Structure formats: structure tokens, C-alpha cells
Short mmCIF file of C-alpha atoms and ligand atoms in Angstrom, two decimals:
data_model
loop_
_atom_site.label_atom_id
_atom_site.label_comp_id
_atom_site.label_asym_id
_atom_site.label_seq_id
_atom_site.Cartn_x
_atom_site.Cartn_y
_atom_site.Cartn_z
CA MET A 1 97.51 98.99 15.64
CA GLY A 2 97.46 101.69 18.30
CA LYS A 3 100.29 102.33 20.71
CA TYR A 4 98.36 100.67 23.57
CA SER A 5 96.85 97.73 21.72
CA LYS A 6 98.86 95.17 23.71
CA TYR A 7 98.39 96.85 27.08
CA ARG A 8 95.82 95.95 29.71
CA ALA A 9 94.61 98.30 32.43
CA TYR A 10 93.05 97.23 35.72
CA LYS A 11 91.08 99.83 37.63
CA GLY A 12 90.36 99.78 41.37
CA ASN A 13 91.75 100.74 44.76
CA ILE A 14 95.34 99.61 44.49
CA ILE A 15 97.37 98.76 47.61
CA TYR A 16 100.91 97.40 47.97
CA SER A 17 103.98 97.73 50.18
CA GLN A 18 106.76 100.08 49.26
CA ASP A 19 108.88 99.02 52.22
CA LYS A 20 108.29 97.60 55.68
CA ASP A 21 106.81 100.86 56.99
CA THR A 22 104.92 102.12 53.97
CA LEU A 23 101.72 100.95 52.37
CA ILE A 24 100.98 102.66 49.07
CA SER A 25 97.28 103.17 48.46
CA LYS A 26 96.05 104.59 45.17
CA GLU A 27 92.32 105.04 45.05
CA ASN A 28 90.44 104.65 41.77
CA SER A 29 93.60 104.19 39.78
CA TYR A 30 94.77 102.11 36.86
CA ILE A 31 97.57 99.56 36.77
CA LEU A 32 98.98 99.31 33.29
CA VAL A 33 100.23 95.86 32.34
CA LEU A 34 102.11 94.66 29.28
CA ASP A 35 102.65 90.94 28.73
CA GLY A 36 101.84 90.24 32.37
CA ILE A 37 104.34 92.81 33.68
CA VAL A 38 103.43 96.01 35.55
CA LYS A 39 104.29 99.18 33.64
CA GLY A 40 102.97 101.76 36.08
CA ILE A 41 100.03 103.06 38.11
CA TYR A 42 98.13 106.11 36.90
CA PRO A 43 95.12 108.15 38.04
CA ALA A 44 93.74 108.26 34.49
CA LEU A 45 94.33 106.68 31.10
CA PRO A 46 95.33 108.45 27.89
CA GLU A 47 92.43 109.28 25.55
CA GLU A 48 93.58 106.76 22.96
CA PHE A 49 93.76 103.80 25.41
CA PRO A 50 91.42 101.12 23.97
CA LYS A 51 88.31 100.79 26.17
CA GLU A 52 88.11 97.06 25.56
CA ASN A 53 91.51 96.60 27.22
CA VAL A 54 90.31 98.10 30.52
CA MET A 55 89.10 95.82 33.29
CA ASP A 56 87.16 97.99 35.69
CA TRP A 57 87.06 96.42 39.16
CA GLY A 58 85.03 99.33 40.50
CA ASN A 59 85.36 99.85 44.24
CA ASN A 60 87.25 96.59 44.82
CA LEU A 61 90.75 96.37 46.26
CA ILE A 62 93.63 95.27 44.03
CA ILE A 63 96.57 93.80 45.98
CA PRO A 64 99.59 91.60 45.20
CA GLY A 65 99.14 87.83 45.57
CA PHE A 66 100.38 86.46 48.88
CA CYS A 67 103.66 84.62 49.54
CA ASP A 68 103.48 81.57 51.80
CA MET A 69 107.14 81.08 52.60
CA HIS A 70 106.88 77.89 54.66
CA VAL A 71 104.26 75.21 54.12
CA HIS A 72 104.34 71.39 54.26
CA ALA A 73 102.48 70.10 51.21
CA PRO A 74 102.20 66.49 52.49
CA GLN A 75 100.65 67.68 55.76
CA PHE A 76 97.59 69.12 54.00
CA LEU A 77 95.19 66.49 55.33
CA GLN A 78 96.72 66.50 58.80
CA ARG A 79 95.70 69.98 59.81
CA GLY A 80 94.23 70.41 63.25
CA ILE A 81 95.20 66.94 64.47
CA GLY A 82 97.36 66.29 67.54
CA MET A 83 97.46 69.91 68.54
CA ASP A 84 97.80 68.91 72.19
CA ARG A 85 101.29 67.50 71.50
CA GLU A 86 104.71 69.06 71.81
CA LEU A 87 106.67 69.38 68.53
CA LEU A 88 108.84 66.23 68.65
CA ASP A 89 105.98 64.11 69.97
CA TRP A 90 103.63 65.50 67.29
CA LEU A 91 106.19 64.69 64.57
CA THR A 92 106.56 61.03 65.55
CA THR A 93 102.91 60.41 66.44
CA TYR A 94 101.17 62.14 63.54
CA THR A 95 103.46 63.73 61.00
CA TYR A 96 105.88 61.00 59.99
CA PRO A 97 103.08 58.44 59.45
CA THR A 98 101.18 61.02 57.36
CA GLU A 99 104.19 61.90 55.22
CA ALA A 100 105.20 58.25 54.76
CA LYS A 101 101.99 57.73 52.72
CA PHE A 102 103.48 59.84 49.92
CA LYS A 103 105.47 56.80 48.85
CA ASN A 104 102.28 56.07 46.93
CA ALA A 105 102.28 58.26 43.80
CA GLU A 106 98.48 58.16 43.43
CA HIS A 107 98.03 59.44 46.94
CA ALA A 108 100.60 62.17 46.30
CA ARG A 109 98.86 63.30 43.13
CA LYS A 110 95.47 63.42 44.81
CA VAL A 111 96.58 65.33 47.91
CA TYR A 112 98.97 67.68 46.12
CA THR A 113 96.26 68.65 43.63
CA LEU A 114 93.90 69.52 46.49
CA PHE A 115 96.71 71.36 48.25
CA VAL A 116 97.70 73.55 45.30
CA ASP A 117 94.05 74.32 44.50
CA GLU A 118 93.55 75.46 48.07
CA LEU A 119 96.67 77.66 47.92
CA LEU A 120 95.19 79.45 44.92
CA ARG A 121 91.77 79.68 46.50
CA GLN A 122 93.32 81.42 49.50
CA GLY A 123 95.24 83.85 47.30
CA THR A 124 98.71 82.36 47.68
CA LEU A 125 100.38 82.75 44.29
CA HIS A 126 103.96 82.35 45.50
CA VAL A 127 104.91 79.41 47.70
CA ASN A 128 107.91 77.81 49.33
CA CYS A 129 107.01 74.14 49.84
CA PHE A 130 108.30 71.48 52.17
CA PRO A 131 107.85 68.08 50.48
CA SER A 132 108.27 64.47 51.70
CA ILE A 133 111.40 62.32 51.29
CA HIS A 134 109.99 60.52 48.22
CA TYR A 135 111.53 61.32 44.87
CA GLN A 136 108.47 60.55 42.77
CA ALA A 137 106.03 62.42 44.99
CA SER A 138 108.37 65.42 44.95
CA GLU A 139 108.34 65.38 41.15
CA ILE A 140 104.55 65.23 41.19
CA LEU A 141 104.35 68.28 43.44
CA PHE A 142 106.78 70.16 41.21
CA ASP A 143 104.69 69.33 38.12
CA ILE A 144 101.38 70.36 39.69
CA LEU A 145 102.81 73.70 40.84
CA GLU A 146 104.12 74.28 37.32
CA GLN A 147 100.88 73.26 35.60
CA LYS A 148 98.84 75.58 37.80
CA GLY A 149 101.19 78.49 37.10
CA LEU A 150 102.34 79.34 40.63
CA PHE A 151 105.72 80.79 41.49
CA ALA A 152 107.34 78.26 43.80
CA PHE A 153 110.31 76.57 45.36
CA THR A 154 110.14 72.90 46.17
CA GLY A 155 112.58 70.05 46.51
CA LYS A 156 113.02 66.58 47.94
CA LEU A 157 113.11 66.32 51.70
CA ASN A 158 116.22 64.91 53.42
CA MET A 159 116.28 62.92 56.66
CA ASP A 160 118.76 60.16 57.49
CA GLN A 161 118.75 59.88 61.29
CA ASN A 162 116.45 60.00 64.32
CA SER A 163 113.55 59.06 62.09
CA PRO A 164 111.35 55.95 62.14
CA ALA A 165 112.41 52.93 60.06
CA TYR A 166 109.43 53.44 57.71
CA TYR A 167 110.39 57.05 56.98
CA ILE A 168 114.14 57.43 56.67
CA GLU A 169 116.77 57.48 53.91
CA GLU A 170 120.31 56.21 53.44
CA THR A 171 122.70 59.15 53.44
CA GLU A 172 124.23 58.41 50.03
CA GLN A 173 120.90 57.77 48.35
CA SER A 174 119.46 60.96 49.81
CA LEU A 175 122.30 62.96 48.25
CA ILE A 176 122.07 61.15 44.92
CA ASP A 177 118.31 61.73 44.70
CA THR A 178 118.66 65.38 45.70
CA GLU A 179 121.27 66.02 43.02
CA LYS A 180 119.13 64.24 40.43
CA PHE A 181 116.11 66.35 41.43
CA ILE A 182 118.08 69.56 41.03
CA GLU A 183 119.55 68.47 37.69
CA GLN A 184 116.09 67.61 36.39
CA HIS A 185 114.95 71.14 37.09
CA GLN A 186 117.74 73.36 35.90
CA ASN A 187 116.69 76.46 33.97
CA THR A 188 113.03 76.36 34.91
CA SER A 189 111.36 79.72 35.24
CA GLN A 190 108.56 79.86 37.81
CA VAL A 191 108.96 76.69 39.87
CA LYS A 192 112.51 76.12 41.06
CA PRO A 193 114.28 73.42 43.03
CA SER A 194 115.47 73.93 46.59
CA ILE A 195 117.44 71.89 49.12
CA VAL A 196 115.29 70.84 52.04
CA PRO A 197 116.95 69.21 55.06
CA ARG A 198 114.08 68.71 57.53
CA PHE A 199 115.99 70.07 60.55
CA THR A 200 119.32 69.26 62.13
CA ILE A 201 117.86 66.56 64.40
CA THR A 202 116.97 64.32 61.44
CA CYS A 203 120.11 65.02 59.38
CA SER A 204 123.59 63.58 59.98
CA GLU A 205 126.52 65.86 59.60
CA LYS A 206 127.62 63.87 56.59
CA LEU A 207 124.28 64.52 54.93
CA LEU A 208 124.33 68.22 55.80
CA ALA A 209 127.88 68.59 54.45
CA GLY A 210 126.87 66.86 51.20
CA LEU A 211 123.79 69.06 50.85
CA GLY A 212 125.94 72.13 51.49
CA ASP A 213 128.20 71.05 48.61
CA LEU A 214 125.17 70.67 46.31
CA CYS A 215 123.90 74.04 47.38
CA GLN A 216 127.20 75.62 46.35
CA LYS A 217 127.56 73.62 43.14
CA TYR A 218 124.06 74.32 41.79
CA GLU A 219 123.42 77.66 43.51
CA VAL A 220 120.03 76.59 44.82
CA PRO A 221 118.27 77.94 47.90
CA VAL A 222 118.04 76.15 51.22
CA HIS A 223 114.78 75.69 53.12
CA SER A 224 114.66 74.28 56.65
CA HIS A 225 113.54 74.81 60.26
CA MET A 226 115.52 76.10 63.20
CA CYS A 227 115.16 77.52 66.71
CA GLU A 228 111.50 76.51 66.83
CA ALA A 229 110.85 74.85 70.18
CA VAL A 230 112.49 74.53 73.58
CA ASN A 231 112.71 70.72 73.42
CA GLU A 232 114.04 70.73 69.88
CA MET A 233 116.85 73.10 70.83
CA LYS A 234 117.78 70.84 73.76
CA VAL A 235 118.02 67.77 71.52
CA VAL A 236 120.09 69.68 68.95
CA LYS A 237 122.59 70.56 71.69
CA GLU A 238 122.85 66.91 72.74
CA LEU A 239 123.24 65.60 69.19
CA PHE A 240 125.78 68.17 68.03
CA PRO A 241 127.96 68.94 71.07
CA GLY A 242 130.62 70.58 68.90
CA TYR A 243 128.28 73.38 67.88
CA LYS A 244 126.73 76.25 69.75
CA ASN A 245 123.30 75.93 68.10
CA GLY A 246 121.37 74.81 65.03
CA ALA A 247 122.23 77.92 63.06
CA GLU A 248 125.95 77.29 63.42
CA ILE A 249 125.51 73.71 62.21
CA PHE A 250 123.83 74.96 59.03
CA TYR A 251 126.30 77.79 58.60
CA LYS A 252 129.42 75.63 58.93
CA ASN A 253 127.98 73.19 56.41
CA ASN A 254 127.34 75.88 53.79
CA LEU A 255 123.61 75.83 54.39
CA LEU A 256 123.03 79.24 55.93
CA GLY A 257 123.64 82.48 54.11
CA GLN A 258 126.01 81.26 51.38
CA ARG A 259 122.95 80.99 49.08
CA PRO A 260 119.37 82.20 49.57
CA THR A 261 118.32 80.57 52.84
CA ILE A 262 114.77 80.35 54.11
CA MET A 263 114.49 79.30 57.75
CA ALA A 264 111.14 78.65 59.35
CA HIS A 265 110.45 79.77 62.92
CA CYS A 266 113.67 81.39 64.24
CA ILE A 267 111.95 82.00 67.57
CA PHE A 268 114.83 81.52 70.00
CA MET A 269 117.81 83.42 68.66
CA ASP A 270 120.71 84.76 70.68
CA ASP A 271 123.04 87.44 69.34
CA ASP A 272 125.24 84.94 67.46
CA VAL A 273 122.28 83.54 65.58
CA LEU A 274 120.81 86.97 64.90
CA ALA A 275 124.15 88.03 63.43
CA LEU A 276 124.14 85.02 61.07
CA MET A 277 120.57 85.77 60.00
CA GLU A 278 121.40 89.40 59.25
CA ASN A 279 122.95 88.18 56.02
CA PRO A 280 120.80 89.58 53.15
CA ASN A 281 120.55 86.07 51.66
CA CYS A 282 118.66 84.85 54.74
CA LEU A 283 114.94 84.97 55.36
CA ALA A 284 113.32 84.11 58.69
CA VAL A 285 109.76 82.87 58.34
CA HIS A 286 107.26 83.63 61.07
CA CYS A 287 104.55 80.96 61.32
CA PRO A 288 102.25 82.32 64.01
CA GLU A 289 99.52 79.73 63.93
CA ALA A 290 101.95 76.82 64.01
CA THR A 291 103.85 78.35 66.89
CA ALA A 292 100.70 78.50 68.97
CA ASN A 293 99.50 75.05 67.96
CA ILE A 294 102.57 72.98 68.66
CA ASN A 295 103.42 74.71 71.88
CA ALA A 296 106.87 75.94 70.94
CA GLY A 297 107.41 77.70 74.25
CA GLY A 298 107.81 81.18 72.81
CA ILE A 299 106.77 83.64 70.08
CA MET A 300 109.11 85.09 67.48
CA PRO A 301 110.17 88.63 68.46
CA VAL A 302 109.11 89.98 65.08
CA LYS A 303 109.76 93.63 65.85
CA LYS A 304 113.27 92.89 67.07
CA LEU A 305 114.13 91.06 63.86
CA LEU A 306 112.59 93.81 61.72
CA GLN A 307 114.57 96.46 63.56
CA ARG A 308 117.80 94.52 63.05
CA GLY A 309 117.08 94.49 59.34
CA ILE A 310 116.63 90.70 59.14
CA ASN A 311 114.49 89.67 56.18
CA LEU A 312 111.17 88.35 57.42
CA ALA A 313 108.19 86.67 55.82
CA ILE A 314 105.10 84.71 56.84
CA GLY A 315 104.32 81.01 56.52
CA SER A 316 101.14 79.03 57.11
CA ASP A 317 103.22 75.98 58.13
CA ILE A 318 100.35 73.56 57.71
CA GLY A 319 99.87 70.93 59.28
CA SER A 320 101.11 72.54 62.50
CA GLY A 321 99.27 75.58 61.18
CA ALA A 322 95.69 74.80 60.20
CA SER A 323 94.77 77.54 57.72
CA LEU A 324 96.32 78.25 54.35
CA SER A 325 95.07 81.84 54.50
CA ILE A 326 97.99 84.25 54.56
CA ALA A 327 95.49 87.07 55.10
CA ARG A 328 94.55 85.35 58.33
CA ALA A 329 98.26 84.85 59.13
CA ILE A 330 98.77 88.63 58.78
CA ALA A 331 96.15 89.14 61.50
CA ASN A 332 97.73 86.38 63.60
CA THR A 333 101.14 88.01 63.26
CA ILE A 334 99.82 91.28 64.64
CA GLN A 335 97.86 89.56 67.42
CA HIS A 336 100.75 87.36 68.53
CA SER A 337 103.13 90.28 68.59
CA LYS A 338 100.73 92.04 70.96
CA ILE A 339 100.62 89.04 73.26
CA ARG A 340 104.42 88.89 73.21
CA ASN A 341 104.58 92.59 73.99
CA MET A 342 102.55 92.00 77.16
CA PHE A 343 105.28 89.74 78.49
CA ASP A 344 108.25 91.59 77.00
CA PRO A 345 107.33 95.28 76.62
CA GLN A 346 110.76 95.99 75.15
CA TRP A 347 109.45 94.98 71.72
CA GLU A 348 106.43 96.76 70.35
CA ALA A 349 103.69 94.97 68.48
CA VAL A 350 103.89 95.01 64.68
CA ASN A 351 101.37 96.94 62.59
CA LEU A 352 99.44 96.18 59.41
CA ALA A 353 102.05 97.75 57.11
CA GLU A 354 104.80 95.54 58.56
CA ALA A 355 102.77 92.34 58.52
CA PHE A 356 101.46 92.96 54.98
CA TYR A 357 105.01 93.67 53.83
CA MET A 358 106.15 90.33 55.28
CA ALA A 359 103.30 88.56 53.49
CA THR A 360 103.93 90.10 50.07
CA ARG A 361 106.98 92.10 49.08
CA SER A 362 109.47 90.67 51.55
CA GLY A 363 108.84 87.00 50.71
CA GLY A 364 108.47 88.01 47.07
CA ARG A 365 112.16 88.98 46.84
CA TYR A 366 113.05 85.29 46.71
CA PHE A 367 111.05 84.77 43.54
CA ASN A 368 112.19 87.97 41.85
CA GLN A 369 109.86 90.85 41.08
CA VAL A 370 106.71 89.58 42.74
CA GLY A 371 104.70 90.78 45.74
CA ALA A 372 104.41 94.48 44.77
CA PHE A 373 103.39 96.69 41.84
CA ASP A 374 106.62 98.51 40.99
CA GLU A 375 107.39 98.84 37.31
CA GLY A 376 108.77 95.52 36.07
CA TYR A 377 106.98 93.40 38.67
CA CYS A 378 104.83 90.45 37.64
CA PHE A 379 101.12 91.19 37.65
CA ASN A 380 100.40 88.41 40.16
CA THR A 381 97.40 89.89 41.78
CA LEU A 382 94.27 89.45 43.87
CA VAL A 383 91.05 91.41 43.55
CA ILE A 384 89.21 91.72 46.86
CA ASP A 385 85.46 92.26 46.78
CA ASP A 386 84.38 93.15 50.31
CA SER A 387 80.99 94.58 49.34
CA ASN A 388 79.32 91.99 51.61
CA MET A 389 80.85 93.90 54.54
CA PHE A 390 79.75 97.38 53.37
CA GLY A 391 81.92 100.30 54.50
CA GLU A 392 81.77 103.17 52.02
CA GLU A 393 83.18 105.35 54.81
CA LEU A 394 86.35 103.27 55.23
CA THR A 395 89.67 103.92 53.52
CA PRO A 396 91.04 101.18 51.26
CA VAL A 397 93.73 100.41 53.87
CA GLU A 398 91.09 99.99 56.59
CA ARG A 399 89.19 97.68 54.27
CA LEU A 400 92.37 95.67 53.67
CA GLU A 401 92.85 95.32 57.43
CA ARG A 402 89.24 94.21 57.84
CA PHE A 403 89.64 91.66 55.05
CA CYS A 404 92.65 90.15 56.89
CA TYR A 405 90.78 89.88 60.18
CA ALA A 406 87.21 89.21 59.14
CA GLY A 407 87.24 88.22 55.47
CA ASP A 408 87.98 84.92 53.80
CA ASP A 409 88.56 83.37 50.38
CA ARG A 410 85.00 84.25 49.30
CA ASN A 411 86.14 87.87 49.16
CA ILE A 412 88.85 87.04 46.61
CA CYS A 413 86.91 87.50 43.39
CA MET A 414 89.83 87.23 40.96
CA ARG A 415 93.42 85.98 40.91
CA TYR A 416 95.87 86.87 38.14
CA LEU A 417 99.19 85.19 37.42
CA LEU A 418 101.31 87.17 34.94
CA GLY A 419 98.12 88.94 33.93
CA LYS A 420 96.20 85.73 33.20
CA GLU A 421 93.01 84.95 35.05
CA VAL A 422 93.45 81.93 37.31
CA GLU A 423 90.66 79.39 37.21
CA ILE A 424 89.91 77.67 40.47
N1 GUN B 1 110.52 70.64 62.49
C1 GUN B 1 110.87 69.58 61.76
N2 GUN B 1 109.86 69.12 61.03
C2 GUN B 1 108.81 69.91 61.29
C3 GUN B 1 107.46 69.95 60.82
O1 GUN B 1 107.02 69.14 60.02
N3 GUN B 1 106.68 70.94 61.32
C4 GUN B 1 107.15 71.87 62.22
N4 GUN B 1 106.34 72.81 62.66
N5 GUN B 1 108.39 71.85 62.67
C5 GUN B 1 109.22 70.89 62.21
FE1 FE B 2 107.33 73.57 59.32
#
């Protein structure tokens, strides 16, 4: 057997983020992969490299699979409905009734299968899911993510107050079920459990404190929402008068920064909150489409957070977002930052390199070695065929930009997870 018999090589125009400011683009190059792990990128292969182990993708783009760092699996069928409502109104009118249906395991299996298939179709190979409160449905989601080979976090949602009678838990039971869920999924590799308090409004302090203890005991990440909408922030202040803001409530209950912490939205953050989020464990998730749809009252100052060194990623946040395309969310991130800049010129708009970084490498840190093509990273990859758009004269980076703005899932001609072709 030759030295390279177990290697695979993938040829094309390879693009990935080195850091927030730098896109690496290697035209007509080869990624060498061994057992699903990237070994390096080279302009040519050694003479003795077996031809049958080369997959030549020609002029196509080869990019890392996307990371969707905030998405509500049970809201998959609710997209685009009630978009004239404010957040809290939208939650009670549309979202809680939709999520309550996941008490039915058959329904959960059906919808979660469609949901995960659509993630893959859109090129999301790494996902941080928000589930429903139901134990069984949460197990079903976990299993489907595992079966389909994604890299994921998911848990069991917690809510024990300010929720309708048909969609609420007892505090003790919520903690017992959460601990059981985590124990069931110790030592898994690609899909991992997380702790998911919905937001402070629907969680009592007793529940939050108990979840903080579990977070410390099992060293699992936290996933929640904060600082999303003007009305929400007002209610948080009324409900928790002893605290300055939602971030402090999480922080003092061991749910912000003590372990990896993924917080959706983070739109309205004063200096105290920014300082808490500067912790390298924390990730703020920008969900541009959702922010516009549910009328939050503001747009995340992405550039400000990037400049402060706060970790940032992108989420589709369906059902307040409507599209599972993270490529589209990259374009939205750039567009929304330009709109924000018109009203607050202090913060520049973000560029493609920054938005692509948020959508790949930055979110990928939470899964370990995904979202880029450094040596040792997982070969979790998309091949983009944009030949329907022509453009021989464009650079690969220009073609990537065009794919984000004008392309769609039909341009994704192959997905690889750990070097294996994904069937969709
Ligand atoms: N805050 C609490 N729950 C939700 C939700 O389901 N969607 C959004 N966008 N914000 C929330
Ligand atoms: Fe959300």
C-alpha cells in the first residue's frame, strides 16, 4: 500500500476564514484529507498520489459548512406567520401553541425530520438548536441530529413562569428532566446536550439557580436569549427588580460565562453587559432576519461587538426568521449593518470577510475544529456550483459573495461531513 492510499484529495477553489478580517482563497488547489480530517492545502499533489483518490470539483468553490448558532427546531412550520406582531405578543399568539404540539412524539418526529433535512439542504452542518419543553420530543430531536451526522447542541427547554397553562413546567420537574437529559447524553461526540432556559421572563429564579448548578456540575453549555426587544427588556426589569438587566440575572445564577454560553440577539447592551459578554466563553448570536421580523426596536451593533473582541456568530432563528439559509443570513448581516450605520454612523457596516467568519469559523469554535480548513479541522464542507450564474472573470471571493446574495441551495452540489458525502 502506498503512502497516500488512505488519503483523499478534493480539488477546487478553496475559501475559508483565517480570522475575522481575513478570507483565505486558494485557487485550483487540493485539500488533503485523512479519515475525515484536513491535513493541508496544496497547489499540487505528489506524483505518487493515487488518481482514484482525487475528487476534482473543477471550477467550483469549496467552503466550510455553515454554523447556525440559534434556531428553534419546533418553530419550523411556523415561519413567516404573525410577522406583524411584537415579540411577546407573537410568542403567546403563535409560538407557544405551535411548540405545545411537540407533546405528541409522532408530530415531533415528523417535523424534526423535515427540519434537519432542510438544515442539510441549506448547507448547515453545525447547529445549535432550541427545542420545546417536552422530554420525549427533545430526545427525538437529539436522535435525528445524531443519525444524520450533524454537529449539534440541543437540550430540553425550560420555562416555569409567565407561560400559558398548556405550555409550562413545574420547577422541580423541569430540573429533574434536564438533569436526566444531560445524563443520558454524557460522552457523546458530535451531538451534545446543552441547558436551554427560554429567557429570563419565563424562568423563575429558583429554576435559573438550579440550571446554573447543573451547568457547573456537568460542564455543559448554556443557550438562551437576551437583550432582544424593547418590551422584553422592560418586562425583565419589572420581574427582577433586584437586577440591573437580563445578563446580570444569568451571570449571578452561573449561566453566563462560567461555561460556554451562547446568547441569541444581544441587541441592547450597555457597558456592563458588554463587559460580561467579553468573556471568551460567551458567544453573541446575531439573527438579522428575526430582528427585522419581530420588530425588536433595534439592530445589533455588530461592528461594535467585533471591535470589542466579543465572539459573534449568526443564527437563522426560525420561526421569527423565515429562512434556514445561513448564506442568506450573511447577506442580511451586511445589509442590516449598513442600515444601522445610516442611523448611527459611529459604527461602520461589516464586510463579507467578517460576516463569513461569523457564519463559519467563529460559531465553529463551540463544536471544536469545525468551520475552517486548518490542519486538524473536520472536513465538513460544501461544494458550491455557481456555473448557472457564469462569471469566469470573477474571483472566487466575488463568486462567494454572489452566492450569498443571489444563490440558493440549488448551488450546493455536495455536502461532506467528516469526509463522507451527505445524502439529502
Ligand atoms: N425569546 C424567547 N423566546 C423566543 C423565541 O421563541 N423567539 C425569539 N425570537 N425570541 C424569543
Ligand atoms: Fe430565538
